[in-house]
PDB file of C-alpha atoms and ligand atoms in Angstrom:
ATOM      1  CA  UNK A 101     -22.201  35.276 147.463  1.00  0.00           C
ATOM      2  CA  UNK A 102     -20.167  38.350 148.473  1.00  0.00           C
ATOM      3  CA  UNK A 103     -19.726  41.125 145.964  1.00  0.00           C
ATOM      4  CA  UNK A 104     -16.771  40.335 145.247  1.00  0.00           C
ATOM      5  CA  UNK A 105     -16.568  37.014 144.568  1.00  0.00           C
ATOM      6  CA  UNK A 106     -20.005  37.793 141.936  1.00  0.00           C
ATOM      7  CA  UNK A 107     -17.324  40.789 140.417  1.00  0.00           C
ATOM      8  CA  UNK A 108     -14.736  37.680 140.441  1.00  0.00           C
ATOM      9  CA  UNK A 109     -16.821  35.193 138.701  1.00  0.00           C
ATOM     10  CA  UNK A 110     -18.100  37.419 136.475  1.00  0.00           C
ATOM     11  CA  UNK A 111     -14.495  38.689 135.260  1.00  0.00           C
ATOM     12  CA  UNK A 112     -13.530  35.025 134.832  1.00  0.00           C
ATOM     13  CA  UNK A 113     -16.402  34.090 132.708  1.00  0.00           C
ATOM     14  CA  UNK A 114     -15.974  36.828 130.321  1.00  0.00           C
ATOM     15  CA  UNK A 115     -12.350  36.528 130.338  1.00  0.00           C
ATOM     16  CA  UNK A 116     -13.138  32.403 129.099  1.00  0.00           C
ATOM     17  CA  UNK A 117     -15.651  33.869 126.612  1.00  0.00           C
ATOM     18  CA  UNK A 118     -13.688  36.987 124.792  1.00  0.00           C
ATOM     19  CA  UNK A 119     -10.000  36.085 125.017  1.00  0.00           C
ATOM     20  CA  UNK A 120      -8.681  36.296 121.839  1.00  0.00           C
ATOM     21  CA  UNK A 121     -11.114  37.965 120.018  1.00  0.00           C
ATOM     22  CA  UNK A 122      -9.463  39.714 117.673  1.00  0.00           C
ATOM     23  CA  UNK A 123     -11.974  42.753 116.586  1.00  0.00           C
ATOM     24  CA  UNK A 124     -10.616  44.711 119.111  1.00  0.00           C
ATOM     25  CA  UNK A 125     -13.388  43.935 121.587  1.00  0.00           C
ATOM     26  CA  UNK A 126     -10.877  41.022 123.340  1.00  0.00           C
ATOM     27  CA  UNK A 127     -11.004  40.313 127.112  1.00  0.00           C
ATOM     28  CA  UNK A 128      -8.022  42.860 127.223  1.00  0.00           C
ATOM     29  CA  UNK A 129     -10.754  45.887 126.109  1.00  0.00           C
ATOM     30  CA  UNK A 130     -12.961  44.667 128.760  1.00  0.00           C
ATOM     31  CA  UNK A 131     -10.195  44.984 131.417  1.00  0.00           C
ATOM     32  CA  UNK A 132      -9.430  48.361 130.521  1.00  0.00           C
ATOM     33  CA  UNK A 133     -12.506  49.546 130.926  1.00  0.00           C
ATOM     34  CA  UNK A 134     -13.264  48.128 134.099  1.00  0.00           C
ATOM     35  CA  UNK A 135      -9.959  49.523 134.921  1.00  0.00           C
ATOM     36  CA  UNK A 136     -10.652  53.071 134.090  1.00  0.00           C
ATOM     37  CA  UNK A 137     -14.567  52.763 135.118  1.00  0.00           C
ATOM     38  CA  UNK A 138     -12.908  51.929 138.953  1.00  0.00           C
ATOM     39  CA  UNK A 139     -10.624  55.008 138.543  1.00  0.00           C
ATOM     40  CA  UNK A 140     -13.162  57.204 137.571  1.00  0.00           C
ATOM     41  CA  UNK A 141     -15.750  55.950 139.716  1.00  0.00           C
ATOM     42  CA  UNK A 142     -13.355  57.102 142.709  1.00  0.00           C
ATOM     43  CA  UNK A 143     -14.495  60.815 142.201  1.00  0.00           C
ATOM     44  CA  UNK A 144     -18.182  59.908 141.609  1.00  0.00           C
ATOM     45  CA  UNK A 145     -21.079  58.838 144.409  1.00  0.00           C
ATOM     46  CA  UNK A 146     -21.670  55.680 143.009  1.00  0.00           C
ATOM     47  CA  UNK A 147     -22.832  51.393 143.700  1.00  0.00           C
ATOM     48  CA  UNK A 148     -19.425  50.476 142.691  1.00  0.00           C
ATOM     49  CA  UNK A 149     -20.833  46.924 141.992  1.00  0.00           C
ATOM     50  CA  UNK A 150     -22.859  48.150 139.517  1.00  0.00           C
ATOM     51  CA  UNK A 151     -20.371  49.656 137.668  1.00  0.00           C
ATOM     52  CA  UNK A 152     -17.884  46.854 138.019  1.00  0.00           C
ATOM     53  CA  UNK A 153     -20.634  44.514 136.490  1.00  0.00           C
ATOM     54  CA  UNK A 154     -21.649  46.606 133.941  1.00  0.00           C
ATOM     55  CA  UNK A 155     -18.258  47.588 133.325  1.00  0.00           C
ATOM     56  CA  UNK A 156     -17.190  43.660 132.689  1.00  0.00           C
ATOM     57  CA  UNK A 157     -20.445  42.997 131.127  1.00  0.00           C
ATOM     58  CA  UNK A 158     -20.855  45.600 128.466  1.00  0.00           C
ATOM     59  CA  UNK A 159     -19.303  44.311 125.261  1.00  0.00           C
ATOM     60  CA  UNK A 160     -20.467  40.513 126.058  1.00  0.00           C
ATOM     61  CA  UNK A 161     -22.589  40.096 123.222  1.00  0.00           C
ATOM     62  CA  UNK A 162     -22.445  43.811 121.235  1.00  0.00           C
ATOM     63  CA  UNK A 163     -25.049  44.990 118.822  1.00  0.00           C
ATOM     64  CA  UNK A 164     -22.531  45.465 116.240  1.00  0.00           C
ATOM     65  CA  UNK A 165     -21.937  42.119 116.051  1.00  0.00           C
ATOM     66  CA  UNK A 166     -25.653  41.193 116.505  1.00  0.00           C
ATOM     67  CA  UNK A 167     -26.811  42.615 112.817  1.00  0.00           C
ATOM     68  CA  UNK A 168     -27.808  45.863 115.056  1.00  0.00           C
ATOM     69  CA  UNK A 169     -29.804  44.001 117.857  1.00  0.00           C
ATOM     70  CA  UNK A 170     -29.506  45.947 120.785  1.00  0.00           C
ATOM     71  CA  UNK A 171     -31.328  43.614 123.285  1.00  0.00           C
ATOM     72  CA  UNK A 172     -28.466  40.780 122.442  1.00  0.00           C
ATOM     73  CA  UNK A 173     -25.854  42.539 124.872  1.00  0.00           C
ATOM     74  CA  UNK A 174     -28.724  43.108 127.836  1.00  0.00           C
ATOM     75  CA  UNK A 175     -30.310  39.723 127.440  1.00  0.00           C
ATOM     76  CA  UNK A 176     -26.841  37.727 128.063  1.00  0.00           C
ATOM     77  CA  UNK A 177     -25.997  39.767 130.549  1.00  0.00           C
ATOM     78  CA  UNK A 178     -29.222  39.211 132.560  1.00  0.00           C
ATOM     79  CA  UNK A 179     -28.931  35.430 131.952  1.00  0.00           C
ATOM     80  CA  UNK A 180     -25.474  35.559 133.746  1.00  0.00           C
ATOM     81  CA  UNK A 181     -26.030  37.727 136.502  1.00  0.00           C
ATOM     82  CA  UNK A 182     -29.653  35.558 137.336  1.00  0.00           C
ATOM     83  CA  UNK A 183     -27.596  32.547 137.167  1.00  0.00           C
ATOM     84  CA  UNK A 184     -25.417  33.844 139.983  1.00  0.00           C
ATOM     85  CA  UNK A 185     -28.339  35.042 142.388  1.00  0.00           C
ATOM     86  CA  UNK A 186     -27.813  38.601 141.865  1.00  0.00           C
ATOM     87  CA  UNK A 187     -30.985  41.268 143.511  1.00  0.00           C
ATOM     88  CA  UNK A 188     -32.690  42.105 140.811  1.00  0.00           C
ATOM     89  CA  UNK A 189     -32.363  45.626 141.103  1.00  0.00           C
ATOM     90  CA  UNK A 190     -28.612  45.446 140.507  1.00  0.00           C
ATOM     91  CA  UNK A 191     -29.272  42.711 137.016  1.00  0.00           C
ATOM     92  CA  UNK A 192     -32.338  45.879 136.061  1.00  0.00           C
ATOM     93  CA  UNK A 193     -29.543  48.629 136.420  1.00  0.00           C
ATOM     94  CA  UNK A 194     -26.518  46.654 134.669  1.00  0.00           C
ATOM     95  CA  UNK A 195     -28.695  45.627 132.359  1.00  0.00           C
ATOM     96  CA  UNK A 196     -30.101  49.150 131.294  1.00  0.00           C
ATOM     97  CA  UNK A 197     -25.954  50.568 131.588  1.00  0.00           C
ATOM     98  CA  UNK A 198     -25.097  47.401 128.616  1.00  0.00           C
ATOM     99  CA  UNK A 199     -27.999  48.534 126.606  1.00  0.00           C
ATOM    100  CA  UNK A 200     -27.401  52.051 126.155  1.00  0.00           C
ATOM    101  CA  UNK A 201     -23.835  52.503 126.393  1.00  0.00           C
ATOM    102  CA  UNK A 202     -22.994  52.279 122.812  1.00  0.00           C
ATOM    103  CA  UNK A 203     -21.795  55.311 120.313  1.00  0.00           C
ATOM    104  CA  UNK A 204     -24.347  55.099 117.630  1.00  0.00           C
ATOM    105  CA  UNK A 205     -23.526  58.370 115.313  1.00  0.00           C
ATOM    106  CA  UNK A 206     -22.305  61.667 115.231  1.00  0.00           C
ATOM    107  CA  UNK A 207     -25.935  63.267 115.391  1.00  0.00           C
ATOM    108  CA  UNK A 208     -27.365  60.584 117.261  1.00  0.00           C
ATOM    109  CA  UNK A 209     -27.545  61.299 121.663  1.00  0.00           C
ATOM    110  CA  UNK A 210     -26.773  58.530 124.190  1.00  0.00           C
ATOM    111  CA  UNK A 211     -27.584  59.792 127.179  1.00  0.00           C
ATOM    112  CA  UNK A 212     -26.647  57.384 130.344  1.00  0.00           C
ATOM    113  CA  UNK A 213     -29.968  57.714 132.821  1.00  0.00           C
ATOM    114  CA  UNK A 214     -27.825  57.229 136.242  1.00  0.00           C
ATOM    115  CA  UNK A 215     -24.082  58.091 137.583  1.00  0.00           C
ATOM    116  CA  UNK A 216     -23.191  54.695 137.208  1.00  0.00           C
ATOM    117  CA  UNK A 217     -24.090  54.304 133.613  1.00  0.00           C
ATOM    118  CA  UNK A 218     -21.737  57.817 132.606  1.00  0.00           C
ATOM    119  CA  UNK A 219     -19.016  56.305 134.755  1.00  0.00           C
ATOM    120  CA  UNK A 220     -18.886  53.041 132.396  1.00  0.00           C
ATOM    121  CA  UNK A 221     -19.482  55.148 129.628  1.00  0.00           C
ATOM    122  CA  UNK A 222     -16.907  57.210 130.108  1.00  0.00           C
ATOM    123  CA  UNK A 223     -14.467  54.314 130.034  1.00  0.00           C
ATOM    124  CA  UNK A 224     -15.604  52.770 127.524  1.00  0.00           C
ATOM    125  CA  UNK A 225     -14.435  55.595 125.373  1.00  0.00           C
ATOM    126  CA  UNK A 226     -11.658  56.181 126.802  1.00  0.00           C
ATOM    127  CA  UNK A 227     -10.264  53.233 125.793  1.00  0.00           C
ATOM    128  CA  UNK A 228     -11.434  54.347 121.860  1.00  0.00           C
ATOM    129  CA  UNK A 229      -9.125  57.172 122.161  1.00  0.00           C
ATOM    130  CA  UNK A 230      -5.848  57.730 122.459  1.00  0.00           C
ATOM    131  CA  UNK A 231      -2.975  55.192 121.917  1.00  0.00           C
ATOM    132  CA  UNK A 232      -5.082  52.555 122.457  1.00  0.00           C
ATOM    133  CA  UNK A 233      -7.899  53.716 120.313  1.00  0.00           C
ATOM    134  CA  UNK A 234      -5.680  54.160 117.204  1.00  0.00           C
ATOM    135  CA  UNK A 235      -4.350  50.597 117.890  1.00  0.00           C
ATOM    136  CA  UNK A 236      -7.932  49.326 118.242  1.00  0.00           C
ATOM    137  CA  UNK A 237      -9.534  51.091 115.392  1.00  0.00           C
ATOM    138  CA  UNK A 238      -6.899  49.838 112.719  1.00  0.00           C
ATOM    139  CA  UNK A 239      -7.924  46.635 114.283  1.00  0.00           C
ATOM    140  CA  UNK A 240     -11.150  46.365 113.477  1.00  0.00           C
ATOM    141  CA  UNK A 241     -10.690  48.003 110.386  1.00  0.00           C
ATOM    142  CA  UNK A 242      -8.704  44.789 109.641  1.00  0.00           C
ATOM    143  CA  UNK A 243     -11.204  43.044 110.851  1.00  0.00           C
ATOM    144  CA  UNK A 244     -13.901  44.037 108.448  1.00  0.00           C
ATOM    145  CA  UNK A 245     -11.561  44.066 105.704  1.00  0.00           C
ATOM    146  CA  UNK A 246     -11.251  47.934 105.644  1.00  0.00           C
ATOM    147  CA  UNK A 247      -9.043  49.900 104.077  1.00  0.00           C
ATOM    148  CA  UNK A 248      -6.362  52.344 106.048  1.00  0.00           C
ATOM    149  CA  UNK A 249      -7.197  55.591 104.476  1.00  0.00           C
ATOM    150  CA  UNK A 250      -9.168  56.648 100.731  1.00  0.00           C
ATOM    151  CA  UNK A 251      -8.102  60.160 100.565  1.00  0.00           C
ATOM    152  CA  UNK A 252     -11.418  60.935  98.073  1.00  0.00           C
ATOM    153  CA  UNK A 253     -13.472  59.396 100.566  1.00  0.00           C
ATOM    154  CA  UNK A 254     -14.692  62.146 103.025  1.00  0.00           C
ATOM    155  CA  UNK A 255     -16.688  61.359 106.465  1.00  0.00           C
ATOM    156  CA  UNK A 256     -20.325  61.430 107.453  1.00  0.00           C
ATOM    157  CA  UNK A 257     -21.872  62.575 110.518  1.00  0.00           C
ATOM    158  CA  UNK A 258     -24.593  59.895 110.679  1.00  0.00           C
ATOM    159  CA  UNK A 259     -27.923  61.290 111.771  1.00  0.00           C
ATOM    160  CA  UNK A 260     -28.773  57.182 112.910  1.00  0.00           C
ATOM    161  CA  UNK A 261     -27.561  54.208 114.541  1.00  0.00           C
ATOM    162  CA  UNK A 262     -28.561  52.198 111.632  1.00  0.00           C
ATOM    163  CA  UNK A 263     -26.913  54.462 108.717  1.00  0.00           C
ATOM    164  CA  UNK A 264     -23.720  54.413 111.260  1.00  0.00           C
ATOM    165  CA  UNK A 265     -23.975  50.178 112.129  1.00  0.00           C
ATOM    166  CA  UNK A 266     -24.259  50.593 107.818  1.00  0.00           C
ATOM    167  CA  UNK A 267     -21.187  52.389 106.670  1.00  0.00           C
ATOM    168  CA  UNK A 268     -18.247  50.397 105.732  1.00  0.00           C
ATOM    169  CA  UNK A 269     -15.494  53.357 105.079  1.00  0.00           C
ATOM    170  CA  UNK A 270     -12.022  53.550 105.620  1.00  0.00           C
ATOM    171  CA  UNK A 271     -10.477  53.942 108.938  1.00  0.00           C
ATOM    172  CA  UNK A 272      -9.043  57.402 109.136  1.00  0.00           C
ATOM    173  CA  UNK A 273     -12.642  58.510 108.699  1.00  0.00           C
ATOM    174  CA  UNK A 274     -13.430  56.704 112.130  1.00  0.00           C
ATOM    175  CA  UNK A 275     -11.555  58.929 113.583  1.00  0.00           C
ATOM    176  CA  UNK A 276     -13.709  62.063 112.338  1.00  0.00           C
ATOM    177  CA  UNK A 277     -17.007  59.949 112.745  1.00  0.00           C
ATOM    178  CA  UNK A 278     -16.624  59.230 116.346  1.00  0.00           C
ATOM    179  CA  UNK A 279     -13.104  59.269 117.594  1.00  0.00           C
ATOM    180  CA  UNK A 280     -12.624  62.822 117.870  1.00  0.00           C
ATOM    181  CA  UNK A 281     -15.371  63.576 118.945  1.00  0.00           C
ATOM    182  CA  UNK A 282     -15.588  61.563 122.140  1.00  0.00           C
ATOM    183  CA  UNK A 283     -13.469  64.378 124.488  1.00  0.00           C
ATOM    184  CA  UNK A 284     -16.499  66.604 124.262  1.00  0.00           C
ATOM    185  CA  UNK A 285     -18.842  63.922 125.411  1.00  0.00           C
ATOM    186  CA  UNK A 286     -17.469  62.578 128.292  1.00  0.00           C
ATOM    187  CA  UNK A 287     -19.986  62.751 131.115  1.00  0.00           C
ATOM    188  CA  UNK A 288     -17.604  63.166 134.201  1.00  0.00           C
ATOM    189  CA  UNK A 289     -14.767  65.396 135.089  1.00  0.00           C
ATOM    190  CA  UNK A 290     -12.006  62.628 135.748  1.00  0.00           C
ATOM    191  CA  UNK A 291     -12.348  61.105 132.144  1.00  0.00           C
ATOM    192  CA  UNK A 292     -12.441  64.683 130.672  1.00  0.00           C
ATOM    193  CA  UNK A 293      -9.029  65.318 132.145  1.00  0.00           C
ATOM    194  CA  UNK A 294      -7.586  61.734 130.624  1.00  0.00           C
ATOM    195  CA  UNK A 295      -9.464  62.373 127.483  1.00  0.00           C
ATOM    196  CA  UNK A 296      -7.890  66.311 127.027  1.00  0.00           C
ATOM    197  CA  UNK A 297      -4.414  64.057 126.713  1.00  0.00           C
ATOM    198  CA  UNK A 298      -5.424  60.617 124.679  1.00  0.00           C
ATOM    199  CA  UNK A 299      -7.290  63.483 121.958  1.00  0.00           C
ATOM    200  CA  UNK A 300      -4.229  65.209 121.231  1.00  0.00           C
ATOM    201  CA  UNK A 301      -2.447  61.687 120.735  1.00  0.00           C
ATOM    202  CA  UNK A 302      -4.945  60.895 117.783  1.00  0.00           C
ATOM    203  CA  UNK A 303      -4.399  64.728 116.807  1.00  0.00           C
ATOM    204  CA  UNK A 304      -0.157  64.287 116.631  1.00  0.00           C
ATOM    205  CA  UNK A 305      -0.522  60.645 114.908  1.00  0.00           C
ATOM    206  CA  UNK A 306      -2.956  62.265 112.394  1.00  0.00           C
ATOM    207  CA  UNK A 307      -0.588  64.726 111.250  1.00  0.00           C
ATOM    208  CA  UNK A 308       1.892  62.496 111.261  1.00  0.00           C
ATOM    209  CA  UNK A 309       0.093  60.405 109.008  1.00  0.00           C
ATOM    210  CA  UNK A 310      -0.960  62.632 106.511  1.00  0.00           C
ATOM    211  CA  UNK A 311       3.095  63.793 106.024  1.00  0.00           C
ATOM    212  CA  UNK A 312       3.630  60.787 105.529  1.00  0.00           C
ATOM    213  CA  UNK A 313       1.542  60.282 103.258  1.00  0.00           C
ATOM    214  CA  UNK A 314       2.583  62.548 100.865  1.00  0.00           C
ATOM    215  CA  UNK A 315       6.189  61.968 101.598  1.00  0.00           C
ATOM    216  CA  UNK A 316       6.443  65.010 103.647  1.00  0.00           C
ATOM    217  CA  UNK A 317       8.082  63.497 106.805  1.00  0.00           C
TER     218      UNK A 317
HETATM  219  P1  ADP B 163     -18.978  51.461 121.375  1.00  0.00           P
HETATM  220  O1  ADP B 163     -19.926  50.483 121.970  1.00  0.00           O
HETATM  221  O2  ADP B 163     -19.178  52.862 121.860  1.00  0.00           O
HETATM  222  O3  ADP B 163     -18.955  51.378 119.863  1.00  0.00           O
HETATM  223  P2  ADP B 163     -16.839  49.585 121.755  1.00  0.00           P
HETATM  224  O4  ADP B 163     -16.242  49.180 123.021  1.00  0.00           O
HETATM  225  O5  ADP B 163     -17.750  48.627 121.047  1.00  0.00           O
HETATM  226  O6  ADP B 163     -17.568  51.011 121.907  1.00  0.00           O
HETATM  227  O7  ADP B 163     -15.648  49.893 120.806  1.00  0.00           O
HETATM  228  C1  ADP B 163     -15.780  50.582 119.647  1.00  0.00           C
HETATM  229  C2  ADP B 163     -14.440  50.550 118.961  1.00  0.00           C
HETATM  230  O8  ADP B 163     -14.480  49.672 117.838  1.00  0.00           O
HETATM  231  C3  ADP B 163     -14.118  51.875 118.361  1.00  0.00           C
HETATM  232  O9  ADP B 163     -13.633  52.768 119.268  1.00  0.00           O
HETATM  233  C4  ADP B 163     -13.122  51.477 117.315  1.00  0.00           C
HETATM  234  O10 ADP B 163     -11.882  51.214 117.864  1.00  0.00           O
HETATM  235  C5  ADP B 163     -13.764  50.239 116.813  1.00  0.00           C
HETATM  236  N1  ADP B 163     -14.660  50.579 115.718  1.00  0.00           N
HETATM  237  C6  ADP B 163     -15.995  50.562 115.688  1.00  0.00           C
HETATM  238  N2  ADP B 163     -16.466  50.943 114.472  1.00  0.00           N
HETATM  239  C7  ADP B 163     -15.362  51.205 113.726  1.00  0.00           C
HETATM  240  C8  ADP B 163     -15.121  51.623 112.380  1.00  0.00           C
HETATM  241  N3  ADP B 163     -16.136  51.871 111.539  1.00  0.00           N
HETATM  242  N4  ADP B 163     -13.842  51.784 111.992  1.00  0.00           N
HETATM  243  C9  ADP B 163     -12.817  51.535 112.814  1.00  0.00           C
HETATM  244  N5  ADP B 163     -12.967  51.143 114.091  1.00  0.00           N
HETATM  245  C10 ADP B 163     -14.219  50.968 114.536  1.00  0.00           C
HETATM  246 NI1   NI B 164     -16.386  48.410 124.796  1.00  0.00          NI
END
């Protein structure tokens, strides 16, 4: 099988298994970030197959929604990618990419071991930011039966992944817990340029917001 037709199949099948979801995490997510990951991954030295892969293949079974199990996303992955005859070496590095991609708390590092692994990082939080990333928090908010905003409620820089996967509170505090705080991780130069503009869209609807609120605006 040609590379392309594996990135073809594979886009297909997870396109058949997320469509619809409705977390936020749809096939649509998935196709942004494979999107932006082949943008950035223009300006980078990089096994663009890799990061396609990993790219289509990161939120296919998420630790979020696997009670914190972070082998669930890596172990379906390497089932599908077997399944279609891919080298091993190329299932070992998409594989590592899905495992370790994840935000997991304000205090907690997720460093990506190779180039290809920051590239699909990257896009994965770009598409948490901006626009999109108010549209999809609210959405999964919604999701978990959160509520918009608690002004008394204040956020938490979680120190773990667990006492982050554990904390149910409001949305706007997403936005201080990890939201914000993505432009100053990104890992390459191309996603710090997008992310510069998609922060100060949180930053505008945020003020917005709070006027609004209080019937200022
Ligand atoms: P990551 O693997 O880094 O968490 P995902 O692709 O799974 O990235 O997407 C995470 C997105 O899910 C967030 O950017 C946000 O939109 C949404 N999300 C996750 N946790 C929360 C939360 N506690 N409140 C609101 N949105 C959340
Ligand atoms: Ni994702």
């Amino acid at each position: 099988m040609t590379d392309d037709e594996i990135v073809g199949r594979t886009a297909a099948r997870v396109k058949a298994l997320m469509e619809g979801e409705g977390s936020g995490h749809d096939w649509w997510h998935v196709y942004r970030v494979w999107r932006n990951a082949v943008h950035i991954a223009q300006h980078e030295p990089v096994d663009l197959v890799v990061v396609e892969l990993a790219a289509l293949l990161h939120d296919i079974a998420d630790w979020k929604f696997h009670g914190g199990d972070r082998s669930a996303g890596p172990r379906a992955a390497r089932s599908w990618l077997t399944e279609l005859g891919v080298d091993e070496a190329v299932v070992a590095h998409v594989c590592e990419i899905v495992g370790d991609l994840s935000f997991k708390g304000a205090a907690v590092p997720t460093p990506m071991r190779t180039r290809e692994g920051m590239v699909v990082q990257d896009a994965d939080r770009l598409d948490a930011i901006g626009a999109i990333g108010i549209a999809r928090a609210f959405a999964y908010g919604g999701y978990r039966g959160r509520t918009l905003y608690e002004p008394d409620v204040t956020p938490q820089l979680h120190n773990s992944a667990a006492d982050y996967l554990a904390s149910g509170t409001h949305t706007i505090n997403h936005f201080y817990e990890k939201l914000l705080l993505l432009k100053d991780r990104m890992n390459t130069d191309a996603a710090r340029t997008i992310a510069a503009e998609r922060h100060a869209v949180m930053e505008t609807f945020l003020t917005r917001f709070y006027a609004e609120w209080d019937g200022e605006a």
